[in-house]
Every structure is written in C-alpha cells, then in structure tokens.
CSV table of C-alpha atoms in Angstrom, one decimal:
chain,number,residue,atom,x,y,z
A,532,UNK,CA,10.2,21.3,69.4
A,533,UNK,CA,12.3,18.6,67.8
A,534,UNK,CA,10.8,16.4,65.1
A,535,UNK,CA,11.2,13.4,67.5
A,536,UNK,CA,9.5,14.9,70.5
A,537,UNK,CA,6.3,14.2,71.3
A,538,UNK,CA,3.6,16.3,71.6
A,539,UNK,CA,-0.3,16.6,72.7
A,540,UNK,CA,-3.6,16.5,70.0
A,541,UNK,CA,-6.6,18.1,72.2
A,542,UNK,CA,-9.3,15.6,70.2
A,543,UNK,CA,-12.4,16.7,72.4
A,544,UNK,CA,-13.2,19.1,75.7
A,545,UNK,CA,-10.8,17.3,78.2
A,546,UNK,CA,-9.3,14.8,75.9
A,547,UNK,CA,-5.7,14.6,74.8
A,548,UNK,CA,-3.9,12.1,72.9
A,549,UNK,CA,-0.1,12.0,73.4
A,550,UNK,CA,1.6,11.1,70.3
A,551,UNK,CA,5.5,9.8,70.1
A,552,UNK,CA,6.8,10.3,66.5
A,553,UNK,CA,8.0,8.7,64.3
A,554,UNK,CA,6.0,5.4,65.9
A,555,UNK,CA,8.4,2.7,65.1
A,556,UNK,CA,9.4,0.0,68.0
A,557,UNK,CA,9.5,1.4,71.4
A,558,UNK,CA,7.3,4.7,70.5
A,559,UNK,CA,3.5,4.4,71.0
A,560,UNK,CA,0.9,6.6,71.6
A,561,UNK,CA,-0.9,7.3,74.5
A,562,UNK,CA,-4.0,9.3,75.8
A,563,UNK,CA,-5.4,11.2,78.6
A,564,UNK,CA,-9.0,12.5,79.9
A,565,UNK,CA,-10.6,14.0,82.6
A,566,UNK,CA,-11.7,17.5,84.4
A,567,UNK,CA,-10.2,20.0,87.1
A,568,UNK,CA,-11.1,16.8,89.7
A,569,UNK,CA,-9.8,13.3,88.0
A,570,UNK,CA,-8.4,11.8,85.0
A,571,UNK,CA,-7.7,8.8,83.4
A,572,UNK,CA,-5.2,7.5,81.5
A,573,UNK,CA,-4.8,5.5,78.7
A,574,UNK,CA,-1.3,3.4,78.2
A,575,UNK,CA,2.3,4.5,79.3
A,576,UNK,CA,5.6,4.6,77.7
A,577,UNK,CA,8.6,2.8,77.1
A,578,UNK,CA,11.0,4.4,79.5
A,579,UNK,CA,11.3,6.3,82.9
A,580,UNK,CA,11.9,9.4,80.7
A,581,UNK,CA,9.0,9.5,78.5
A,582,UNK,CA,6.6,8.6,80.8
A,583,UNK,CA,7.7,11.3,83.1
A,584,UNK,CA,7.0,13.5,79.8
A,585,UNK,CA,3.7,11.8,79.1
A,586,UNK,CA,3.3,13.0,83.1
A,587,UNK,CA,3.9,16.7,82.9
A,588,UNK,CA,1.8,16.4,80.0
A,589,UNK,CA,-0.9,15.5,82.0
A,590,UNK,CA,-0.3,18.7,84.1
A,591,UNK,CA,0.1,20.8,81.8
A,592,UNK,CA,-3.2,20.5,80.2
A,593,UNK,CA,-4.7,21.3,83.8
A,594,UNK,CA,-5.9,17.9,84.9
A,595,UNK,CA,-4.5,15.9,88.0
A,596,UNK,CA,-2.6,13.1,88.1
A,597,UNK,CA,-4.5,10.2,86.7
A,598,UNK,CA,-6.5,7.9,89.6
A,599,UNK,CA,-6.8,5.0,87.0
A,600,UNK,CA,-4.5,4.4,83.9
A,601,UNK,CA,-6.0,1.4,81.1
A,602,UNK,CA,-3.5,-0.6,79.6
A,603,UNK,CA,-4.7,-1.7,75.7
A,604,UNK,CA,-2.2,-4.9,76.0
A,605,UNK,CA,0.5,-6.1,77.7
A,606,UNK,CA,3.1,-5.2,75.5
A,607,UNK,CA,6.2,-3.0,77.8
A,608,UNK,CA,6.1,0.0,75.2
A,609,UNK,CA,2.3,0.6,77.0
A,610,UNK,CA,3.0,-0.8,80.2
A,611,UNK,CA,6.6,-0.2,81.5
A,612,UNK,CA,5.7,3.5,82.7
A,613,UNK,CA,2.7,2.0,84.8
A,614,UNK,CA,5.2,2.3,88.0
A,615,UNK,CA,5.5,6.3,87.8
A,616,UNK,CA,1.5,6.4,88.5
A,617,UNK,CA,1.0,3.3,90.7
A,618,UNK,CA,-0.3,2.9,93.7
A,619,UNK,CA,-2.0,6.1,93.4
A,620,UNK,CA,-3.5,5.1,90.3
A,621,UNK,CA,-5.5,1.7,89.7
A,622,UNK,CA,-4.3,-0.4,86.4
A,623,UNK,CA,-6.9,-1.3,84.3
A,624,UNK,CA,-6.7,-4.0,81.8
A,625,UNK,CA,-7.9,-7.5,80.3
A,626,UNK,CA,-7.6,-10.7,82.1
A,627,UNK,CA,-4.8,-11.8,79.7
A,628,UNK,CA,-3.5,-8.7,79.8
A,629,UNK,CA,-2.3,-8.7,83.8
A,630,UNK,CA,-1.6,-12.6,83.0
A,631,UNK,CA,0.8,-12.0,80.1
A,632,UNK,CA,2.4,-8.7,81.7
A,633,UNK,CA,3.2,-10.9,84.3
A,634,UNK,CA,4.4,-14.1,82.1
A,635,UNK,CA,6.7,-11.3,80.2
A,636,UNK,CA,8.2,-9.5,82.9
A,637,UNK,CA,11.3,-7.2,81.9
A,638,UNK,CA,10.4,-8.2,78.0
A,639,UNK,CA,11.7,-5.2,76.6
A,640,UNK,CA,15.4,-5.1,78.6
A,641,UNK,CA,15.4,-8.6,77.0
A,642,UNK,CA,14.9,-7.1,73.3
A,643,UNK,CA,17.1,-4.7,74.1
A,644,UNK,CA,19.3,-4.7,77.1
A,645,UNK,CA,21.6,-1.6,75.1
A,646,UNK,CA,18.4,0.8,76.3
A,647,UNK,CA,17.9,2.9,79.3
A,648,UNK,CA,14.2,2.3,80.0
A,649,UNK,CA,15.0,4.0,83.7
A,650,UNK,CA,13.5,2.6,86.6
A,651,UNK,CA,11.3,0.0,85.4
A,652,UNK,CA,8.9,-2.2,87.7
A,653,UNK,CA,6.4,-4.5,86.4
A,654,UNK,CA,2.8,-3.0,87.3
A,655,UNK,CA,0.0,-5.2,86.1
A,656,UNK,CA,-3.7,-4.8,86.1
A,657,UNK,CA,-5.0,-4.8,89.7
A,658,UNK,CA,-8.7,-4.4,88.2
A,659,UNK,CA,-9.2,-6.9,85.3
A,660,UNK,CA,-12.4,-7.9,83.4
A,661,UNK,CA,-13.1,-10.6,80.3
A,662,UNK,CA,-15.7,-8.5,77.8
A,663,UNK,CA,-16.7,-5.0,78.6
A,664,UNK,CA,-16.2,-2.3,81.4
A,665,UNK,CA,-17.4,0.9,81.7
A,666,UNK,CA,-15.7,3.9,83.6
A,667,UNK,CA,-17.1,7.5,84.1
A,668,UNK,CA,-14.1,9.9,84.5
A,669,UNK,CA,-14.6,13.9,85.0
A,670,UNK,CA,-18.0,13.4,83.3
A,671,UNK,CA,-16.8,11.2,80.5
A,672,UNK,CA,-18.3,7.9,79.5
A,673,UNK,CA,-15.0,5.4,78.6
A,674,UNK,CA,-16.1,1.9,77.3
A,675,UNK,CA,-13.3,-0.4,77.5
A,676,UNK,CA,-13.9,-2.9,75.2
A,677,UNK,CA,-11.8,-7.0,74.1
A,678,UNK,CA,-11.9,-7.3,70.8
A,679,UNK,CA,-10.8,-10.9,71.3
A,680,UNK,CA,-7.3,-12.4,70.7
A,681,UNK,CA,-6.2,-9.8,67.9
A,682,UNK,CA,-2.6,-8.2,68.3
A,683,UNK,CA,-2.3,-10.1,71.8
A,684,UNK,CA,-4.3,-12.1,73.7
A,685,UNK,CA,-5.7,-9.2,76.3
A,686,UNK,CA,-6.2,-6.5,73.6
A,687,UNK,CA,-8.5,-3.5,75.5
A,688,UNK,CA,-10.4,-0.8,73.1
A,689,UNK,CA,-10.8,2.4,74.9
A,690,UNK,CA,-14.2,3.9,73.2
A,691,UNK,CA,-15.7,7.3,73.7
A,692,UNK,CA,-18.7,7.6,72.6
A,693,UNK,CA,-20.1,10.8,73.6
A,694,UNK,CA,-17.0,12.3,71.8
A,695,UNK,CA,-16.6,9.9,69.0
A,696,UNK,CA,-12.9,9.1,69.6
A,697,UNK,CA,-11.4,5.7,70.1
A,698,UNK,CA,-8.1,4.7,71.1
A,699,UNK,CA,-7.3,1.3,69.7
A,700,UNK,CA,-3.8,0.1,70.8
A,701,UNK,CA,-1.8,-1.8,68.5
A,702,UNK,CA,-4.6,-2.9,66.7
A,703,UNK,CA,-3.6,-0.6,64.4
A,704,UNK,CA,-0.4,1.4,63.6
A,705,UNK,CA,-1.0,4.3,61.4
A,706,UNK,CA,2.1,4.2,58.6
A,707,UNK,CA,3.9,1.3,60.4
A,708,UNK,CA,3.8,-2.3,59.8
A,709,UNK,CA,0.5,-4.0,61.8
A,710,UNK,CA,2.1,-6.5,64.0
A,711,UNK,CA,0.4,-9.9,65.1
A,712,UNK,CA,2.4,-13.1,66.1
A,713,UNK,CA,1.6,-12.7,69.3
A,714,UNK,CA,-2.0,-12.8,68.7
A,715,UNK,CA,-4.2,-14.0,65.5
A,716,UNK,CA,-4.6,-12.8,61.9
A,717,UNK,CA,-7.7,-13.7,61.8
A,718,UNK,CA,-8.4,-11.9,65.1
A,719,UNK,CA,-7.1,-8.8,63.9
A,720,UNK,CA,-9.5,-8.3,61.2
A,721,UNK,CA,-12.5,-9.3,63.2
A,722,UNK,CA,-10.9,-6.8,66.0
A,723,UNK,CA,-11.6,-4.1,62.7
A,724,UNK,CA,-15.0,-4.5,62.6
A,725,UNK,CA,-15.5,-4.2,65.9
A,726,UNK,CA,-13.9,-0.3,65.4
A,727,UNK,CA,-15.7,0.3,62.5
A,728,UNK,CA,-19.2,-0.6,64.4
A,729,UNK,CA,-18.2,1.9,67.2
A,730,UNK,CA,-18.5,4.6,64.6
A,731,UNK,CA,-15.7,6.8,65.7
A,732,UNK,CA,-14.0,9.7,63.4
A,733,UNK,CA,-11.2,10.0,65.5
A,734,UNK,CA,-9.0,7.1,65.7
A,735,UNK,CA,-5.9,6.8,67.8
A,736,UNK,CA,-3.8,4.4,66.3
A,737,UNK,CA,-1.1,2.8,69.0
A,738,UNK,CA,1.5,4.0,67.0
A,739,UNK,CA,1.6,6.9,64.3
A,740,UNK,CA,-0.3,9.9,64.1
A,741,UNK,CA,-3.8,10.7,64.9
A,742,UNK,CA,-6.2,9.6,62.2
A,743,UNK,CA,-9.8,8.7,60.9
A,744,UNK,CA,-11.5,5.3,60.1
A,745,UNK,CA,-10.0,5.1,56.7
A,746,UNK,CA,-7.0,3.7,58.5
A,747,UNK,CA,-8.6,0.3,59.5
A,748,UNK,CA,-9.3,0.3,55.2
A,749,UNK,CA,-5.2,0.4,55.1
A,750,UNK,CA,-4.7,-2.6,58.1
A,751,UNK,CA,-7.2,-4.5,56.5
A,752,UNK,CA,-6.0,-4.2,52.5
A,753,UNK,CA,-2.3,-5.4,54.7
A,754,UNK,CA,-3.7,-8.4,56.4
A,755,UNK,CA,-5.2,-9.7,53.4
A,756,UNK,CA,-2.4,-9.4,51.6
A,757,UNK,CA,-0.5,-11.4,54.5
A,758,UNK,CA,-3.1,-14.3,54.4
A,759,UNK,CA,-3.0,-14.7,51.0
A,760,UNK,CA,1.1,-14.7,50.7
A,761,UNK,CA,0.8,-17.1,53.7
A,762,UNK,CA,-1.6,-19.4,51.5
A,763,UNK,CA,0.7,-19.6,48.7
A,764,UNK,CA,3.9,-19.7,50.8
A,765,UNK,CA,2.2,-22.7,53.0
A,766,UNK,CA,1.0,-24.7,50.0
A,767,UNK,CA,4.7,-24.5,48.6
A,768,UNK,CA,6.1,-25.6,51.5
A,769,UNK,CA,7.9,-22.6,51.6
A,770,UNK,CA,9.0,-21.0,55.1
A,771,UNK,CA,7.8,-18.3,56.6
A,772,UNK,CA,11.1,-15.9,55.5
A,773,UNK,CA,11.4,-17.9,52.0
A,774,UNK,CA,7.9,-16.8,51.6
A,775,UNK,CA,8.7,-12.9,52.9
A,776,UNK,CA,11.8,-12.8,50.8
A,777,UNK,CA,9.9,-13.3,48.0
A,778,UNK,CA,7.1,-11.3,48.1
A,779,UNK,CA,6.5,-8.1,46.0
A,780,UNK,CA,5.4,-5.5,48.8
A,781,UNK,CA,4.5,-3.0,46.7
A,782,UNK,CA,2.6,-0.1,48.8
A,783,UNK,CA,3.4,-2.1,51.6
A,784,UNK,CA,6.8,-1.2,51.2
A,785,UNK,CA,6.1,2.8,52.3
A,786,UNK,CA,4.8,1.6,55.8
A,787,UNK,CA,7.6,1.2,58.5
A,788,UNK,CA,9.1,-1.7,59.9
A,789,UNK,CA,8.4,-3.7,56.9
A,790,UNK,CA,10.8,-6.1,58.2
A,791,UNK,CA,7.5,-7.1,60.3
A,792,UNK,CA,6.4,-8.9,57.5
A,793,UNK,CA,7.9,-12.1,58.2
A,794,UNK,CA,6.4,-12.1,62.2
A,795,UNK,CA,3.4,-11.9,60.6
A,796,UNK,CA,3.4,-14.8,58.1
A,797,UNK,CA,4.7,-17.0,61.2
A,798,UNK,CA,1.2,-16.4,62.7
A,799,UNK,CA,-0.4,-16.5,59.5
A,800,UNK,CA,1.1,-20.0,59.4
A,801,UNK,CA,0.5,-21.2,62.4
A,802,UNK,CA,-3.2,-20.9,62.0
A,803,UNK,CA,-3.1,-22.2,58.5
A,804,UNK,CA,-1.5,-25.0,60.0
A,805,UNK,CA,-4.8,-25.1,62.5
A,806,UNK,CA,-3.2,-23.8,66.2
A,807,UNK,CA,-5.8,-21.2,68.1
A,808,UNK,CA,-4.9,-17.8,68.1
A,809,UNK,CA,-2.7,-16.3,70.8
A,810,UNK,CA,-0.9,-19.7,70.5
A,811,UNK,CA,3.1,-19.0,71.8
A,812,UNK,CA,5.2,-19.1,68.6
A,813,UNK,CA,9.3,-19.4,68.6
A,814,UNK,CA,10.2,-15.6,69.6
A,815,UNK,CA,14.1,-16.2,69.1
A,816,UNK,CA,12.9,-17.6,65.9
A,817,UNK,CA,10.4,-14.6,64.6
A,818,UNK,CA,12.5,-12.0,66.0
A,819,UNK,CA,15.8,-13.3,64.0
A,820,UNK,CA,14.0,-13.6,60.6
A,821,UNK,CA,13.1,-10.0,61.2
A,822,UNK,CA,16.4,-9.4,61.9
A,823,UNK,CA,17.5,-11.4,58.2
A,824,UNK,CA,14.9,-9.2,56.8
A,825,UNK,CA,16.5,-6.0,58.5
A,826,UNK,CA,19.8,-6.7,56.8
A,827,UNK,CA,21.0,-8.7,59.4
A,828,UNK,CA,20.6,-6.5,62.3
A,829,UNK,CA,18.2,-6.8,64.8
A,830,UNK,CA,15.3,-4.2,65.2
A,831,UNK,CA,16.3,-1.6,67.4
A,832,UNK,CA,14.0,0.3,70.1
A,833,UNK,CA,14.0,4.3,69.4
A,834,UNK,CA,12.6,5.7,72.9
C-alpha cells in the first residue's frame, strides 16, 4: 500500500474509520458501522474514485452496503460521493446542511475545474433535523449531534457512546490547519466543548489521522491564537492578509495548509466587526489571499 492510499482503523466491534492521508484539501476522513444485516455511514469522498474505494471498503469489512449515510457538513469533500449510495441509502444531515449543499452545488469543480471528481450529482439530506437525532444501526446507538454554527452552518457530530468514539467532521483537522470562514470562531470553540463533554477517547478528526481528545487542546491553543492576531490586526486597521503576513506562526507553522490562516482572520474579523456567525464572506476574496499566502498559487485539491 502506497503512502497516499487510504486505509481502514477498526476503532470498536463493527466500527471502522476510513482514513485518506495526508488530509490536506480534497482528502477527508470517513467512517463506517454496522453488523452482518445493515450499516451506516458516515460522510463520502471527494471523487467517483475514492468513494468507490471508501465502498469496497465497506464490503470488505463484511457489512452491506450502507441504508443511511450522515453527512457532518455540507462541504463536497464529504458530500460529493453521496450519489454512489443514493437512493438505496437515506442522507442524513442538518437542516443547513441540505440547504447549503444545495446553495453550493458543484462547489468543488468550481475550486478546481483541473480535477476529475467522476460522476458527480448533488445528493442532499432527504432526512434533516435542527438539535439531536438518534439512530440504532446493527445494534449500535449513533447520536448525531449540531454543535451550532462552528466550521459551517449545518455542522453534525456523530457520537458513539456505548463505544466511546466520535467522529467530528471538520471541526477538527488533526495536523492540518482548522478552517472556519464559512462558519464562526467563536462557534468553533464552543463546538470543542461540546466534544470534550461527550467524553470520547477516540476522536475522528475530518481530516488527519485517528486520534484522542488531546487534539481539541491543539484546535483550541490555534483559535485563540487566531482571535487574538485578529484583535490586534483589527485595532490597527490592518487587513485580514497584512495581519497574516505578519504574524509569527510558530508551532502553527508545522500544521498543514497554513496558508488557511488568512480564511480564518476574515471570519475572525467579521465577527469582531459584529456580523452573526455563518454570515457569507467574499469567497473570491478569502480564497485569493490564501492563494498570496501560498506563494501566489492557488490551493490545489489532492484526491
């Protein structure tokens, strides 16, 4: 096996996390559960291919092809492979979730119309719900759980309990760059306690490699560092990439995609400057500083 294949952590009897190094853009992490009977899944891929991997995946571990798949956010790195398993499987997701999927349509051809994502059709939620939900799959209790506006608008937390695993969606990205203009700073550190209440050792990040609770220590010590750059930044009268040019990153500087940093002052801004969470920012605008902070070059999508 390749370095850049993915490959299948068993985390508990009949539960499977399905993990896409090295996590940067376009490479997330999904999950699987279930018995002999059913299964459920949690998120998809980015393209045709993987999901088809992500698919015999499912097989290979024994279980049948998932009847219900839960989408953590709307974001087309979880979402696009929906169409592989629809209509034999139900989509599950957040009410924003289904209405932002559907607001962002082909987003990622958009980002980057160079990739072959396959045959791609956009497969919102058909089952959507505003707090809490709970599903029982091959014996298995799944909370699914909104955090509130945190790294979007219709973030879902798949929780475990009996098993003590959670699988958290791009609330947190284990060695990569946390990523939050399209949802709130703020937000995202409430959306940590939230996980840390849950009590679960084994954390699924959305991105990255399996991990442990220590992680949402290492999203947390990065927002506040973000918050308090966008203080000073703001105060100066600085802009958002004057402010990310500037700034020391230190530790920071090991995580991928640092280049995010500069997406994440824009929100950091925007609510220093009083606008709600989840508030739509300039996307050609946050995407091209990242690209001036990537040397110029746009971010590039790895599936």
């Amino acid at each position: 096996m390749a370095a850049t294949d993915p490959y299948t952590v068993e985390l508990a009897p009949g539960v499977h996390a399905f993990v896409q190094p090295d996590g940067g853009w376009c490479l997330n992490n999904a999950g699987f559960l279930g018995d002999a009977r059913e299964s459920l899944l949690v998120d998809t891929a980015a393209t045709q291919r993987r999901t088809l991997m992500l698919r015999d995946a499912v097989l290979a571990e024994g279980l049948p092809l998932p009847r219900t798949v839960v989408n953590t956010h709307h974001h087309g790195d979880h979402t696009y492979g929906n169409g592989v398993f629809a209509p034999a499987a139900l989509i599950v997701g957040h009410d924003s979730c289904r209405a932002e999927q559907l607001t962002a349509g082909r987003q990622l051809h958009l980002l980057w119309p160079q990739t072959d994502f396959g045959d791609i059709r956009v497969t919102p939620p058909t089952l959507t719900y505003s707090e809490r939900l709970t599903l029982y799959v091959g014996g298995i209790e799944v909370r699914v759980l909104h955090p509130g506006v945190a790294h979007t608008t219709g973030d879902s937390i798949v929780h475990l309990p009996e098993q003590g695993v959670v699988f958290t969606g791009d609330l947190v990205f284990h060695g990569g760059t946390p990523f939050v203009p399209m949802g709130s700073l703020s937000g995202s550190l409430r959306a940590l306690e939230l996980l840390r209440s849950l009590d679960a050792q084994t954390v699924v990040p959305g991105h990255g490699p399996v991990t442990d609770p220590s992680a949402y220590d290492a999203t947390e010590r990065y927002l506040h560092w973000v918050a308090e750059l966008a203080r000073e930044g703001h105060a100066k009268g600085a802009t958002a990439l004057e402010t990310a040019r500037s700034a020391e990153l230190g530790a920071f500087g090991a995580l991928r995609e640092s280049e995010r940093l500069v997406a994440n002052l824009h929100r950091a801004y925007a609510e220093l400057d009083g606008l709600p969470g989840g508030s739509p920012l300039d996307a050609a605008a946050v995407f091209g500083d990242m690209a001036a902070m990537n040397g110029g070059v746009p971010v590039a999508c790895h599936a």
